[in-house]
């Protein structure tokens, strides 16, 4: 019997196994109210009823898509921007739709946590404690359009520390029944997939995925989905329990049996399975261009296929820019909204956390100082690459500059560490990036920014942050911490291209339905900010002193027409905007 022997790893689905969900009676209405408030800040007035109808229709369409994808042997996941822009709010007018697409990741997390209550299933606390006491590694394998929400929910219930890895479909780019998700989790834990138990709650996704991955034990804990698959499923589980208490009993009984397996971590079965699954047509991974650390950072185009974010440039069908007549302030974050100083102590803490969490093979040791050195080396590789890309852009041999994705950065860190756990870094890349981005610098709000924003509000101007960043989530949280209200954020890690590429500016203009001739951009870098804004047709291009660019370089940008204004303070830009608007009013009144 498959469940007679102790597993070397236990892999759990999220919904239906660890948590059961109960729909909140007012969940849909609450989400519609939240979305309405988002859109009102951006200058769009849509009723709660209309938004609720759109959301309900979109959720129905998405449900059918999920069922259809379960018939595919190697389904890929669609990213957050596509979920929001092509399903949930696909029929909204273009401006509001694009605004919601820009905020897709956080919006989907809010929807997930607002629509339903998440209740820990009976037996889960005892199961997790048993596995901890008996040194059975735990991993999560979950189809999720908001893995961010799942991570938050686990942390809120103090359950996150039990799991050695969390594999979510929106973060790894494939979804069950693709067996690669299960194989990746096993690989990240350094256990063989054929010595793991996998526990889910659906036949069409979990049973099929577990069977294809070749797990030792395939188990269902019954939920509302278990007995009603959308279509016939040939594969069958080894056991079905009413709740995780039955799973715990089975695990206790199996633990009491003699373990016939070889010692954990000595076989390459799971590594081969993960590699083979990832190489299936629906989830191929790019081969490195060389054997040197950092080679993964050398894509040939404007985006990389190694990360679900690689499709962000086109997700949500942002293929046609429709500009309006409104004026907008497009503004950089780092060096403009806030100034920053390095925070090496906080980065050391991140390195210590990684060194303590990363699953290693017996005998392997990774120290915090080694992790810190690998992070610094990966950053140096990327900095060199950004310089080369900018030079190619200015020379006319590149039109767009790609943004490095989280999986690429942490793959490079892993290479500098000696390839200690590629699967773990790939699964945890997005969460690690946010932690690192929040730690690497301490940020201080630049004086005068709130007053500048007030000037824009009083004159009906949209405010859109346009930022080159490894973590748009961090940029948002910093602006929120400073008490700033922003209409939308256009961040390079989310759309796949960096400034000075024109598309990042054009998307911001389209979100605001703004006329580039009447709009302003405020940055601190002549090439990234002023040159990019100029190529996007933005007439008013201001650079501010006190950022990362020397004053003489800013002055040269003003002299050669790259910038149209150089200011010392945000208040000076406020005065320039008011003066410009007064001139326009005078022209219109003549």
XYZ file of C-alpha atoms in Angstrom:
590
model
C 0.000 0.000 0.000
C 1.326 3.439 -0.931
C 0.743 4.906 2.549
C 2.460 2.209 4.602
C 5.860 3.877 4.647
C 6.937 7.186 6.096
C 7.345 9.854 3.387
C 10.551 11.838 3.088
C 8.518 14.959 2.366
C 4.892 16.055 2.707
C 3.544 18.447 0.069
C 0.212 20.159 0.737
C -2.226 22.151 -1.340
C -3.388 25.423 0.233
C -7.158 25.742 -0.227
C -9.111 22.617 0.682
C -6.213 21.146 2.662
C -4.599 23.691 4.994
C -7.520 26.119 4.802
C -11.166 25.922 3.901
C -12.794 29.016 2.478
C -16.196 30.456 3.335
C -17.583 33.123 1.021
C -18.449 36.337 2.787
C -22.025 37.485 2.068
C -20.876 41.040 1.324
C -17.534 40.068 -0.213
C -18.421 40.996 -3.783
C -19.919 44.311 -2.700
C -16.873 45.115 -0.563
C -14.497 44.424 -3.448
C -16.589 46.569 -5.801
C -16.458 49.415 -3.279
C -12.675 49.053 -3.009
C -12.248 49.089 -6.793
C -14.524 52.115 -7.102
C -12.331 53.995 -4.613
C -9.213 53.064 -6.604
C -10.768 54.355 -9.796
C -12.092 57.547 -8.214
C -8.554 58.437 -7.125
C -7.548 58.052 -10.755
C -10.370 60.283 -11.983
C -12.797 57.564 -13.144
C -16.339 57.386 -11.761
C -17.951 53.953 -12.154
C -20.759 52.696 -9.952
C -20.360 49.879 -7.435
C -23.151 47.945 -9.149
C -21.435 48.112 -12.529
C -18.117 47.023 -11.055
C -19.745 44.165 -9.144
C -21.378 42.891 -12.335
C -18.084 43.088 -14.208
C -16.237 41.284 -11.436
C -18.818 38.513 -11.210
C -18.784 38.007 -14.975
C -14.996 37.969 -14.983
C -14.832 35.427 -12.168
C -17.210 33.175 -14.090
C -15.068 33.380 -17.209
C -11.933 32.706 -15.190
C -13.551 29.659 -13.605
C -14.219 28.182 -17.045
C -10.632 28.917 -18.081
C -9.334 27.070 -15.018
C -11.447 24.027 -15.832
C -10.265 24.034 -19.432
C -6.614 24.335 -18.453
C -6.977 21.252 -16.272
C -7.356 19.141 -19.410
C -3.885 20.173 -20.563
C -0.939 18.019 -19.459
C 1.437 20.972 -18.977
C -0.673 24.110 -18.425
C 0.963 27.487 -17.936
C -0.332 30.108 -15.530
C -1.555 33.533 -16.591
C -0.109 36.443 -14.663
C -1.926 38.917 -12.458
C -2.108 41.608 -15.125
C -3.803 39.227 -17.535
C -6.262 37.985 -14.902
C -7.344 41.552 -14.153
C -7.201 42.977 -17.675
C -8.567 40.090 -19.723
C -10.959 38.421 -17.297
C -12.099 40.306 -14.208
C -12.405 43.803 -15.699
C -11.948 43.202 -19.412
C -15.038 45.180 -20.463
C -14.277 48.397 -18.616
C -13.307 51.519 -20.563
C -9.635 51.537 -21.468
C -8.404 54.056 -18.885
C -9.963 52.376 -15.836
C -9.006 48.944 -17.139
C -5.370 49.946 -17.495
C -5.308 51.504 -14.050
C -6.519 48.244 -12.512
C -4.021 46.252 -14.582
C -1.209 48.394 -13.175
C -2.329 47.510 -9.640
C -3.111 43.865 -10.451
C -0.926 41.988 -7.954
C -2.125 43.841 -4.890
C -5.688 43.992 -6.221
C -5.883 40.203 -6.609
C -4.529 39.734 -3.093
C -7.198 42.108 -1.783
C -9.916 40.288 -3.719
C -8.797 36.911 -2.356
C -8.755 38.080 1.244
C -11.979 40.107 0.966
C -14.222 37.654 -0.868
C -13.696 34.747 1.553
C -12.782 33.888 5.109
C -9.926 31.388 5.417
C -10.344 28.854 8.219
C -7.596 26.462 9.297
C -8.886 22.935 8.738
C -9.221 20.495 11.647
C -6.031 18.574 12.313
C -3.680 20.967 10.517
C -1.950 22.401 13.625
C -1.344 18.893 14.961
C -0.174 17.659 11.563
C 2.350 20.467 11.194
C 3.677 19.951 14.712
C 4.019 16.210 14.091
C 6.018 16.816 10.924
C 8.236 19.318 12.714
C 8.891 16.909 15.588
C 9.648 14.035 13.213
C 11.739 16.095 10.770
C 9.434 15.548 7.803
C 9.980 18.504 5.438
C 6.838 20.378 4.437
C 6.067 22.257 1.241
C 3.058 24.008 -0.284
C 2.017 23.411 -3.900
C -0.920 25.597 -4.877
C -2.628 27.013 -7.941
C -2.990 30.680 -7.053
C -3.569 33.921 -8.878
C -2.573 35.659 -5.650
C 0.248 33.737 -4.025
C 0.885 36.972 -2.158
C -2.451 36.539 -0.367
C -1.627 32.936 0.538
C 1.702 33.966 2.027
C -0.018 36.688 4.054
C -2.734 34.344 5.296
C -0.175 31.744 6.393
C 1.785 34.419 8.251
C -1.362 35.793 9.922
C -2.056 32.304 11.297
C 1.604 31.781 12.323
C 1.910 28.779 10.014
C 4.482 30.032 7.515
C 7.524 28.921 9.516
C 6.521 25.252 9.217
C 7.067 25.187 5.461
C 10.441 24.842 3.802
C 9.109 26.095 0.476
C 5.936 27.614 -0.949
C 5.282 26.989 -4.645
C 2.482 29.109 -6.135
C 1.469 28.963 -9.768
C 1.460 32.734 -10.303
C 5.045 32.918 -9.040
C 6.482 29.977 -11.007
C 4.462 30.340 -14.231
C 2.921 26.862 -14.430
C -0.194 25.427 -12.810
C -1.469 22.021 -11.797
C -1.992 19.474 -13.266
C 1.481 20.345 -14.549
C 3.648 17.903 -12.559
C 6.502 20.400 -12.496
C 5.037 22.247 -9.511
C 5.170 19.147 -7.320
C 8.590 18.202 -8.659
C 9.891 21.703 -7.965
C 8.678 21.609 -4.363
C 10.319 18.224 -3.784
C 13.505 19.437 -5.420
C 13.528 22.573 -3.253
C 13.268 20.412 -0.120
C 16.027 18.079 -1.409
C 13.728 15.078 -1.278
C 12.890 12.635 -4.048
C 9.455 13.192 -5.498
C 8.799 9.427 -5.548
C 9.328 9.385 -1.773
C 6.869 12.223 -1.074
C 3.202 12.275 -0.264
C 1.129 14.907 -2.006
C -2.183 16.067 -0.534
C -4.803 18.012 -2.479
C -8.570 18.323 -2.719
C -9.401 18.154 -6.460
C -9.391 15.266 -8.889
C -8.775 17.167 -12.146
C -5.794 19.142 -10.813
C -4.332 17.504 -7.728
C -4.830 13.820 -8.484
C -3.689 14.233 -12.077
C -0.652 16.309 -11.061
C 0.385 13.930 -8.299
C 0.015 10.915 -10.544
C 2.051 12.526 -13.325
C 4.759 13.585 -10.856
C 5.051 10.027 -9.526
C 4.573 10.716 -5.820
C 4.684 7.821 -3.363
C 1.344 8.695 -1.798
C -1.537 10.605 -3.388
C -4.178 11.803 -0.950
C -7.275 13.996 -0.995
C -8.836 15.789 1.954
C -12.447 16.253 1.003
C -13.704 19.751 0.216
C -16.607 21.187 -1.763
C -14.609 20.509 -4.951
C -13.578 16.902 -4.336
C -16.627 14.942 -5.420
C -17.640 17.199 -8.307
C -14.840 17.345 -10.890
C -15.668 19.355 -14.026
C -15.058 16.287 -16.206
C -14.072 12.619 -16.097
C -10.712 11.945 -14.439
C -9.028 8.600 -15.036
C -6.447 8.783 -12.257
C -7.414 7.879 -8.681
C -5.962 8.804 -5.279
C -4.533 6.353 -2.766
C -6.817 7.669 -0.028
C -9.555 10.220 0.609
C -10.049 11.636 4.106
C -12.830 13.877 5.330
C -10.294 16.322 6.754
C -6.572 16.474 7.628
C -7.111 14.528 10.859
C -7.324 11.396 8.740
C -4.092 12.386 7.034
C -2.388 12.760 10.421
C -3.538 9.279 11.466
C -2.196 7.809 8.237
C 1.109 9.596 8.731
C 1.425 8.369 12.323
C 0.736 4.803 11.240
C 3.193 5.061 8.373
C 5.857 6.462 10.660
C 5.593 3.394 12.842
C 6.541 1.175 9.899
C 10.097 0.349 8.922
C 11.424 2.888 6.460
C 12.544 0.989 3.326
C 13.802 4.077 1.517
C 17.392 5.171 1.084
C 18.584 8.126 3.144
C 17.097 11.453 2.188
C 18.914 13.548 -0.389
C 21.091 10.816 -1.926
C 18.996 10.310 -5.051
C 18.505 12.656 -8.008
C 14.998 11.442 -8.818
C 13.220 14.636 -7.841
C 15.823 16.832 -9.509
C 15.414 14.909 -12.751
C 11.641 15.016 -12.466
C 11.644 18.754 -11.865
C 13.989 19.370 -14.753
C 12.052 17.170 -17.145
C 8.735 18.720 -16.157
C 10.056 22.241 -16.584
C 11.306 21.293 -20.045
C 7.850 20.268 -21.215
C 6.614 22.451 -24.083
C 4.329 24.485 -21.836
C 6.965 25.455 -19.308
C 10.361 25.545 -20.937
C 13.259 27.259 -19.189
C 15.994 29.126 -21.062
C 19.458 27.660 -21.124
C 22.171 29.891 -19.651
C 24.339 31.574 -22.250
C 27.505 30.537 -20.413
C 28.612 28.585 -17.370
C 29.653 31.709 -15.480
C 27.608 33.080 -12.567
C 25.282 35.762 -13.840
C 24.891 34.282 -17.301
C 21.159 33.988 -16.762
C 21.074 37.784 -16.837
C 21.806 37.943 -20.546
C 18.445 37.830 -22.361
C 18.470 38.708 -26.029
C 15.144 40.566 -26.041
C 13.185 42.916 -23.872
C 11.848 40.194 -21.586
C 12.789 36.793 -20.268
C 10.751 33.613 -20.509
C 12.146 32.328 -17.219
C 9.642 34.195 -15.107
C 5.861 34.553 -15.221
C 6.444 38.291 -15.271
C 8.086 37.952 -18.674
C 4.701 38.404 -20.342
C 3.950 41.669 -18.558
C 4.661 43.849 -21.550
C 1.658 42.463 -23.373
C -0.502 41.162 -20.522
C -3.895 42.780 -20.498
C -3.628 43.569 -24.215
C -1.786 46.846 -23.716
C -1.093 47.036 -27.419
C -2.711 50.337 -28.401
C -2.137 53.572 -26.535
C -5.216 55.750 -26.265
C -4.283 59.132 -24.824
C -6.803 61.710 -23.652
C -6.732 65.437 -23.016
C -6.088 65.381 -19.290
C -2.855 66.619 -17.714
C -0.832 64.285 -15.527
C 2.253 64.320 -13.352
C 4.434 61.301 -13.993
C 7.046 61.066 -11.265
C 9.995 58.860 -10.416
C 10.270 57.368 -6.936
C 13.883 56.805 -5.874
C 15.803 60.085 -5.660
C 12.671 62.130 -6.345
C 9.758 61.255 -4.073
C 12.226 59.923 -1.551
C 15.953 60.032 -1.030
C 17.738 56.943 0.197
C 20.810 55.781 2.062
C 22.223 52.241 1.998
C 21.239 50.002 4.899
C 23.882 47.251 5.022
C 22.789 45.998 8.443
C 19.295 45.244 7.151
C 20.714 43.461 4.097
C 22.846 41.358 6.433
C 19.663 40.373 8.266
C 18.100 39.266 4.974
C 21.212 37.213 4.233
C 21.024 35.617 7.675
C 17.368 34.766 7.124
C 18.105 33.135 3.758
C 21.029 31.163 5.193
C 18.802 29.856 7.992
C 15.877 28.926 5.730
C 17.330 27.460 2.559
C 17.069 23.648 2.491
C 20.476 22.059 1.927
C 21.785 18.584 1.221
C 23.460 16.774 4.123
C 26.962 18.122 4.532
C 26.306 21.396 2.717
C 26.774 24.632 4.634
C 25.897 28.164 3.526
C 26.758 31.063 5.812
C 25.113 34.455 6.000
C 28.315 36.123 4.833
C 28.389 33.868 1.771
C 24.792 34.787 0.963
C 25.589 38.486 1.368
C 28.618 38.162 -0.914
C 26.524 36.329 -3.522
C 23.852 39.053 -3.398
C 26.475 41.763 -3.850
C 28.024 39.864 -6.768
C 24.649 39.395 -8.460
C 23.924 43.115 -8.094
C 27.284 43.963 -9.646
C 26.536 41.720 -12.623
C 23.184 43.401 -13.166
C 24.617 46.908 -12.759
C 27.163 46.180 -15.479
C 24.447 44.820 -17.710
C 22.216 47.882 -17.187
C 25.087 50.120 -18.231
C 25.577 48.114 -21.421
C 21.852 48.206 -22.200
C 21.678 51.986 -21.721
C 24.668 52.470 -24.011
C 23.005 50.298 -26.652
C 19.784 52.289 -26.252
C 21.533 55.617 -26.764
C 23.411 54.193 -29.750
C 20.124 53.174 -31.343
C 20.728 49.420 -31.294
C 18.011 48.843 -28.643
C 14.537 50.320 -28.526
C 13.504 48.829 -25.185
C 15.513 47.827 -22.134
C 14.369 44.695 -20.277
C 13.929 44.567 -16.535
C 15.570 41.776 -14.622
C 12.986 39.467 -13.088
C 13.156 38.041 -9.539
C 13.859 34.502 -10.711
C 16.790 35.762 -12.781
C 18.375 37.676 -9.917
C 18.102 34.852 -7.409
C 19.253 32.289 -9.958
C 22.424 34.352 -10.212
C 22.732 34.471 -6.415
C 22.366 30.692 -6.380
C 25.110 30.365 -9.003
C 27.497 32.461 -6.941
C 26.700 30.227 -3.949
C 27.664 27.164 -5.972
C 24.171 26.090 -7.136
C 22.985 24.991 -3.699
C 19.218 24.986 -4.375
C 17.960 26.346 -7.699
C 14.397 25.108 -7.151
C 14.060 26.863 -3.789
C 15.348 30.182 -5.095
C 12.996 29.907 -8.085
C 9.946 29.275 -5.884
C 10.765 31.926 -3.281
C 12.176 34.542 -5.681
C 9.283 37.023 -5.563
C 9.027 37.009 -1.780
C 12.810 37.242 -1.369
C 12.926 40.210 -3.738
C 10.409 42.183 -1.684
C 12.304 41.439 1.520
C 15.586 42.488 -0.062
C 14.153 45.636 -1.676
C 12.718 46.815 1.633
C 16.012 46.164 3.400
C 18.651 47.536 1.051
C 18.009 51.247 1.617
C 16.439 53.562 4.176
C 14.144 56.067 2.483
C 13.245 59.609 3.516
C 10.392 61.610 1.998
C 11.718 64.618 0.099
C 10.333 67.886 1.531
C 7.814 69.546 -0.746
C 6.431 66.372 -2.341
C 3.098 66.491 -0.447
C 2.657 70.122 -1.514
C 3.458 69.245 -5.133
C 0.845 66.515 -5.062
C -1.670 68.926 -3.548
C -1.045 71.341 -6.422
C -1.728 68.545 -8.895
C -4.930 67.513 -7.118
C -6.237 71.067 -7.009
C -5.706 71.366 -10.746
C -7.240 68.023 -11.717
C -3.951 66.347 -12.647
C -3.431 62.610 -12.316
C -0.400 61.419 -10.338
C 1.343 58.308 -11.654
C 4.584 56.919 -10.243
C 6.879 55.582 -12.982
C 9.748 53.665 -11.454
C 12.647 51.435 -12.404
C 12.578 48.984 -9.527
C 13.098 45.366 -8.596
C 9.970 45.552 -6.439
C 6.916 47.606 -7.297
C 5.335 46.290 -4.107
C 8.073 47.994 -2.107
C 7.628 51.286 -3.957
C 3.911 51.201 -3.157
C 4.456 50.401 0.508
C 6.989 53.228 0.856
C 4.594 55.764 -0.667
C 1.861 54.508 1.633
C 4.202 54.797 4.614
C 4.815 58.425 3.673
C 1.062 59.067 3.563
C 1.007 59.776 -0.174
C -2.021 59.090 -2.346
C -1.004 57.877 -5.803
C -3.428 57.158 -8.645
C -1.378 54.263 -10.038
C 2.130 52.849 -10.229
C 3.898 51.763 -13.403
C 6.894 49.726 -12.281
C 9.519 48.133 -14.463
C 9.474 44.767 -12.699
C 5.755 44.469 -13.439
C 5.659 45.429 -17.115
C 9.026 43.937 -18.053
C 10.782 47.037 -19.447
C 12.831 49.789 -17.837
C 13.090 53.493 -18.403
C 14.140 55.023 -20.784
C 12.015 52.594 -22.834
C 9.031 54.515 -24.196
C 6.364 51.883 -23.315
C 6.704 52.462 -19.580
C 5.909 56.179 -20.050
C 3.175 55.485 -22.599
C 1.406 53.088 -20.268
C 1.378 55.714 -17.526
C -0.143 58.259 -19.915
C -2.769 55.757 -21.045
C -3.702 54.880 -17.452
C -4.376 58.565 -16.776
C -6.001 59.211 -20.180
C -3.485 62.037 -20.320
C -2.219 64.192 -23.157
C 1.602 64.045 -23.270
C 1.681 67.648 -24.517
C -0.034 68.834 -21.320
C 1.710 66.465 -18.921
C 4.855 66.642 -16.827
C 7.551 64.174 -15.880
C 9.742 64.702 -12.815
C 12.863 62.601 -12.435
C 16.509 62.869 -11.456
C 18.316 61.055 -14.298
C 18.751 62.660 -17.734
C 18.833 59.397 -19.691
C 16.371 57.191 -17.826
C 13.894 59.960 -17.065
C 14.206 62.925 -19.423
C 15.309 61.067 -22.553
C 12.644 58.417 -22.069
C 9.924 60.999 -21.443
C 11.042 62.928 -24.512
C 10.756 59.855 -26.719
C 7.258 59.277 -25.350
C 6.284 62.796 -26.437
C 6.001 64.322 -22.960
C 6.446 68.054 -23.439
C 7.397 69.099 -19.909
C 10.427 67.201 -18.605
C 11.787 68.352 -15.245
C 14.866 67.071 -13.429
C 15.435 67.664 -9.733
C 18.720 68.198 -7.961
C 19.733 66.209 -4.898
C 19.298 62.781 -6.434
C 21.963 60.521 -7.908
C 23.009 62.825 -10.782
C 25.669 65.581 -10.478
C 24.410 69.124 -10.984
C 26.557 69.754 -14.062
C 25.062 66.728 -15.812
C 21.573 68.034 -15.062
C 22.540 71.452 -16.404
C 23.861 69.882 -19.612
C 20.575 68.017 -20.059
C 18.744 71.330 -19.815
C 21.104 72.989 -22.285
C 20.746 70.310 -24.950
C 16.949 70.132 -24.663
C 16.755 66.701 -23.060
C 15.129 68.376 -20.066
C 12.930 71.452 -20.195
C 13.385 72.430 -16.552
C 15.812 71.773 -13.687
C 14.553 72.464 -10.167
C 16.064 72.466 -6.709
C 12.834 71.630 -4.894
C 9.384 70.187 -5.625
C 7.910 73.578 -4.739
C 9.628 75.060 -7.782
C 7.913 72.488 -9.976
C 4.585 73.357 -8.341
C 5.126 76.982 -9.317
C 6.042 75.990 -12.875
C 2.907 73.859 -13.214
C 0.682 76.670 -11.920
C 2.339 79.137 -14.298
C 1.876 76.764 -17.239
C -1.788 76.197 -16.433
C -2.351 79.949 -16.134
C -0.828 80.466 -19.590
C -3.111 77.784 -21.040
C -6.159 79.432 -19.465
C -5.103 82.780 -20.898
C -4.724 81.296 -24.375
C -8.137 79.653 -24.147
C -9.762 82.885 -22.969
C -8.281 85.052 -25.716
